[in-house]
Amino acid sequence: DFCGGFTDDAAKVIVGGPMMGVAQFDLEAPIMKATSGIVVLTEADVKKQEETSCLKCGKCIDACPLHLLPTRLARLAELNRLEEAEELGITVCMECGSCAFTCPAKIPLVQWLRLGKQRVITMQRNRKASAS
């Protein structure tokens, strides 16, 4: 309200920015000094776009600040081929969302990368525990 309120119906509120922010369940979340941004999206903004097959355009690779292969890593995570994902550096991914933001096929790259990264870290811990 302090900023003038909404000009349209808010369908989703994201605190922390559009790429790494966290969606809020309601508007009661406090705004703190460290809050880096607030994004308010309308129904038209959050309309689900249909995912298609990878176009092999390379935009995700160009967008990755760590020069990883996001589509390859996401596919390996989807197929649960964790050793290969580990070799290609999935644990280095900082989950910034640049790859998904630029993907014209609307592949949920960050979700697959996050899941694959968690699985690889669990695999590494299990490997370490069994070696002890």
PDB file of C-alpha atoms in Angstrom:
ATOM      1  CA  ASP A   1       0.000   0.000   0.000  1.00  0.00           C
ATOM      2  CA  PHE A   2       2.867   2.372   0.779  1.00  0.00           C
ATOM      3  CA  CYS A   3       3.930   2.303  -2.881  1.00  0.00           C
ATOM      4  CA  GLY A   4       0.450   2.974  -4.232  1.00  0.00           C
ATOM      5  CA  GLY A   5      -0.981  -0.539  -4.355  1.00  0.00           C
ATOM      6  CA  PHE A   6      -1.522  -2.780  -7.353  1.00  0.00           C
ATOM      7  CA  THR A   7      -2.702  -1.507 -10.722  1.00  0.00           C
ATOM      8  CA  ASP A   8      -4.028  -4.976 -11.615  1.00  0.00           C
ATOM      9  CA  ASP A   9      -4.870  -8.204  -9.791  1.00  0.00           C
ATOM     10  CA  ALA A  10      -1.738  -9.830  -8.399  1.00  0.00           C
ATOM     11  CA  ALA A  11      -1.538 -13.516  -9.313  1.00  0.00           C
ATOM     12  CA  LYS A  12       1.941 -14.079  -7.885  1.00  0.00           C
ATOM     13  CA  VAL A  13       4.295 -12.074  -5.694  1.00  0.00           C
ATOM     14  CA  ILE A  14       8.005 -12.897  -5.747  1.00  0.00           C
ATOM     15  CA  VAL A  15      10.381 -11.493  -3.139  1.00  0.00           C
ATOM     16  CA  GLY A  16      14.043 -11.362  -4.081  1.00  0.00           C
ATOM     17  CA  GLY A  17      13.869 -10.803  -7.815  1.00  0.00           C
ATOM     18  CA  PRO A  18      12.486 -12.621 -10.856  1.00  0.00           C
ATOM     19  CA  MET A  19      15.186 -15.266 -11.267  1.00  0.00           C
ATOM     20  CA  MET A  20      16.217 -16.312  -7.774  1.00  0.00           C
ATOM     21  CA  GLY A  21      13.350 -14.910  -5.739  1.00  0.00           C
ATOM     22  CA  VAL A  22      10.885 -16.872  -3.642  1.00  0.00           C
ATOM     23  CA  ALA A  23       7.161 -16.895  -4.407  1.00  0.00           C
ATOM     24  CA  GLN A  24       5.046 -15.717  -1.475  1.00  0.00           C
ATOM     25  CA  PHE A  25       1.879 -17.467  -0.331  1.00  0.00           C
ATOM     26  CA  ASP A  26       0.273 -14.251   0.869  1.00  0.00           C
ATOM     27  CA  LEU A  27       1.003 -10.559   1.158  1.00  0.00           C
ATOM     28  CA  GLU A  28       1.767 -10.731   4.884  1.00  0.00           C
ATOM     29  CA  ALA A  29       5.474 -11.479   4.308  1.00  0.00           C
ATOM     30  CA  PRO A  30       7.546  -8.642   5.775  1.00  0.00           C
ATOM     31  CA  ILE A  31       9.758  -6.462   3.622  1.00  0.00           C
ATOM     32  CA  MET A  32      13.167  -6.224   5.246  1.00  0.00           C
ATOM     33  CA  LYS A  33      16.158  -3.990   4.678  1.00  0.00           C
ATOM     34  CA  ALA A  34      17.886  -6.869   2.873  1.00  0.00           C
ATOM     35  CA  THR A  35      14.959  -7.469   0.478  1.00  0.00           C
ATOM     36  CA  SER A  36      16.511  -6.960  -2.942  1.00  0.00           C
ATOM     37  CA  GLY A  37      13.309  -6.662  -4.918  1.00  0.00           C
ATOM     38  CA  ILE A  38       9.631  -7.485  -5.258  1.00  0.00           C
ATOM     39  CA  VAL A  39       8.051  -8.691  -8.479  1.00  0.00           C
ATOM     40  CA  VAL A  40       4.270  -8.710  -8.854  1.00  0.00           C
ATOM     41  CA  LEU A  41       2.908 -10.793 -11.725  1.00  0.00           C
ATOM     42  CA  THR A  42      -0.603 -10.798 -13.194  1.00  0.00           C
ATOM     43  CA  GLU A  43      -2.508 -13.834 -14.505  1.00  0.00           C
ATOM     44  CA  ALA A  44      -1.287 -13.031 -18.019  1.00  0.00           C
ATOM     45  CA  ASP A  45       2.312 -12.980 -16.757  1.00  0.00           C
ATOM     46  CA  VAL A  46       2.120 -16.373 -15.040  1.00  0.00           C
ATOM     47  CA  LYS A  47       0.151 -18.139 -17.759  1.00  0.00           C
ATOM     48  CA  LYS A  48       1.728 -21.573 -18.153  1.00  0.00           C
ATOM     49  CA  GLN A  49       3.627 -21.847 -21.386  1.00  0.00           C
ATOM     50  CA  GLU A  50       3.844 -25.231 -23.015  1.00  0.00           C
ATOM     51  CA  GLU A  51       7.207 -26.966 -22.763  1.00  0.00           C
ATOM     52  CA  THR A  52       8.574 -28.271 -26.062  1.00  0.00           C
ATOM     53  CA  SER A  53      11.585 -30.342 -27.036  1.00  0.00           C
ATOM     54  CA  CYS A  54      15.021 -28.757 -26.862  1.00  0.00           C
ATOM     55  CA  LEU A  55      15.742 -26.749 -30.001  1.00  0.00           C
ATOM     56  CA  LYS A  56      19.525 -27.123 -29.571  1.00  0.00           C
ATOM     57  CA  CYS A  57      19.833 -23.355 -29.981  1.00  0.00           C
ATOM     58  CA  GLY A  58      22.555 -22.968 -27.329  1.00  0.00           C
ATOM     59  CA  LYS A  59      20.973 -19.934 -25.658  1.00  0.00           C
ATOM     60  CA  CYS A  60      21.107 -21.646 -22.255  1.00  0.00           C
ATOM     61  CA  ILE A  61      24.822 -22.334 -22.664  1.00  0.00           C
ATOM     62  CA  ASP A  62      25.504 -18.736 -23.684  1.00  0.00           C
ATOM     63  CA  ALA A  63      23.499 -17.485 -20.692  1.00  0.00           C
ATOM     64  CA  CYS A  64      25.215 -19.716 -18.117  1.00  0.00           C
ATOM     65  CA  PRO A  65      27.738 -17.619 -16.164  1.00  0.00           C
ATOM     66  CA  LEU A  66      29.654 -20.809 -15.296  1.00  0.00           C
ATOM     67  CA  HIS A  67      29.748 -22.088 -18.905  1.00  0.00           C
ATOM     68  CA  LEU A  68      27.957 -25.321 -18.006  1.00  0.00           C
ATOM     69  CA  LEU A  69      25.763 -27.345 -20.374  1.00  0.00           C
ATOM     70  CA  PRO A  70      22.329 -26.803 -18.777  1.00  0.00           C
ATOM     71  CA  THR A  71      20.208 -28.872 -21.171  1.00  0.00           C
ATOM     72  CA  ARG A  72      22.629 -31.789 -21.062  1.00  0.00           C
ATOM     73  CA  LEU A  73      22.825 -31.679 -17.265  1.00  0.00           C
ATOM     74  CA  ALA A  74      19.036 -31.396 -16.943  1.00  0.00           C
ATOM     75  CA  ARG A  75      18.547 -34.389 -19.224  1.00  0.00           C
ATOM     76  CA  LEU A  76      21.088 -36.440 -17.256  1.00  0.00           C
ATOM     77  CA  ALA A  77      19.271 -35.513 -14.036  1.00  0.00           C
ATOM     78  CA  GLU A  78      15.950 -36.503 -15.583  1.00  0.00           C
ATOM     79  CA  LEU A  79      17.412 -39.879 -16.611  1.00  0.00           C
ATOM     80  CA  ASN A  80      19.081 -40.265 -13.177  1.00  0.00           C
ATOM     81  CA  ARG A  81      22.517 -40.628 -14.813  1.00  0.00           C
ATOM     82  CA  LEU A  82      24.211 -39.057 -11.829  1.00  0.00           C
ATOM     83  CA  GLU A  83      27.819 -40.075 -12.474  1.00  0.00           C
ATOM     84  CA  GLU A  84      27.768 -38.340 -15.863  1.00  0.00           C
ATOM     85  CA  ALA A  85      26.091 -35.267 -14.377  1.00  0.00           C
ATOM     86  CA  GLU A  86      28.765 -35.181 -11.683  1.00  0.00           C
ATOM     87  CA  GLU A  87      31.536 -35.354 -14.297  1.00  0.00           C
ATOM     88  CA  LEU A  88      29.986 -32.436 -16.214  1.00  0.00           C
ATOM     89  CA  GLY A  89      29.922 -30.315 -13.049  1.00  0.00           C
ATOM     90  CA  ILE A  90      26.289 -30.242 -11.977  1.00  0.00           C
ATOM     91  CA  THR A  91      27.283 -29.459  -8.382  1.00  0.00           C
ATOM     92  CA  VAL A  92      28.920 -26.225  -9.553  1.00  0.00           C
ATOM     93  CA  CYS A  93      25.577 -24.877 -10.841  1.00  0.00           C
ATOM     94  CA  MET A  94      24.486 -21.906  -8.731  1.00  0.00           C
ATOM     95  CA  GLU A  95      20.839 -22.220  -9.841  1.00  0.00           C
ATOM     96  CA  CYS A  96      20.684 -18.603 -11.018  1.00  0.00           C
ATOM     97  CA  GLY A  97      17.980 -19.329 -13.589  1.00  0.00           C
ATOM     98  CA  SER A  98      19.659 -17.608 -16.527  1.00  0.00           C
ATOM     99  CA  CYS A  99      19.405 -20.771 -18.615  1.00  0.00           C
ATOM    100  CA  ALA A 100      15.682 -21.268 -18.007  1.00  0.00           C
ATOM    101  CA  PHE A 101      14.959 -17.591 -18.572  1.00  0.00           C
ATOM    102  CA  THR A 102      16.491 -17.696 -22.058  1.00  0.00           C
ATOM    103  CA  CYS A 103      15.154 -21.123 -23.086  1.00  0.00           C
ATOM    104  CA  PRO A 104      12.697 -20.719 -25.996  1.00  0.00           C
ATOM    105  CA  ALA A 105      11.460 -24.298 -25.417  1.00  0.00           C
ATOM    106  CA  LYS A 106      10.412 -23.394 -21.839  1.00  0.00           C
ATOM    107  CA  ILE A 107      12.225 -26.421 -20.396  1.00  0.00           C
ATOM    108  CA  PRO A 108      12.225 -26.231 -16.570  1.00  0.00           C
ATOM    109  CA  LEU A 109      16.014 -26.368 -16.470  1.00  0.00           C
ATOM    110  CA  VAL A 110      16.509 -25.000 -12.956  1.00  0.00           C
ATOM    111  CA  GLN A 111      14.128 -27.558 -11.453  1.00  0.00           C
ATOM    112  CA  TRP A 112      15.962 -30.441 -13.129  1.00  0.00           C
ATOM    113  CA  LEU A 113      19.375 -28.993 -12.269  1.00  0.00           C
ATOM    114  CA  ARG A 114      18.389 -28.494  -8.625  1.00  0.00           C
ATOM    115  CA  LEU A 115      17.033 -32.050  -8.375  1.00  0.00           C
ATOM    116  CA  GLY A 116      20.079 -33.528 -10.106  1.00  0.00           C
ATOM    117  CA  LYS A 117      22.432 -31.512  -7.939  1.00  0.00           C
ATOM    118  CA  GLN A 118      20.710 -32.751  -4.764  1.00  0.00           C
ATOM    119  CA  ARG A 119      20.873 -36.354  -5.990  1.00  0.00           C
ATOM    120  CA  VAL A 120      24.572 -36.066  -6.877  1.00  0.00           C
ATOM    121  CA  ILE A 121      25.395 -34.538  -3.478  1.00  0.00           C
ATOM    122  CA  THR A 122      23.503 -37.389  -1.776  1.00  0.00           C
ATOM    123  CA  MET A 123      25.396 -39.898  -3.935  1.00  0.00           C
ATOM    124  CA  GLN A 124      28.706 -38.260  -2.974  1.00  0.00           C
ATOM    125  CA  ARG A 125      27.819 -38.397   0.741  1.00  0.00           C
ATOM    126  CA  ASN A 126      26.837 -42.058   0.474  1.00  0.00           C
ATOM    127  CA  ARG A 127      30.054 -42.809  -1.392  1.00  0.00           C
ATOM    128  CA  LYS A 128      32.067 -41.036   1.301  1.00  0.00           C
ATOM    129  CA  ALA A 129      30.190 -42.801   4.127  1.00  0.00           C
ATOM    130  CA  SER A 130      30.725 -46.245   2.600  1.00  0.00           C
ATOM    131  CA  ALA A 131      34.440 -45.503   2.137  1.00  0.00           C
ATOM    132  CA  SER A 132      34.832 -44.739   5.855  1.00  0.00           C
TER     133      SER A 132
END
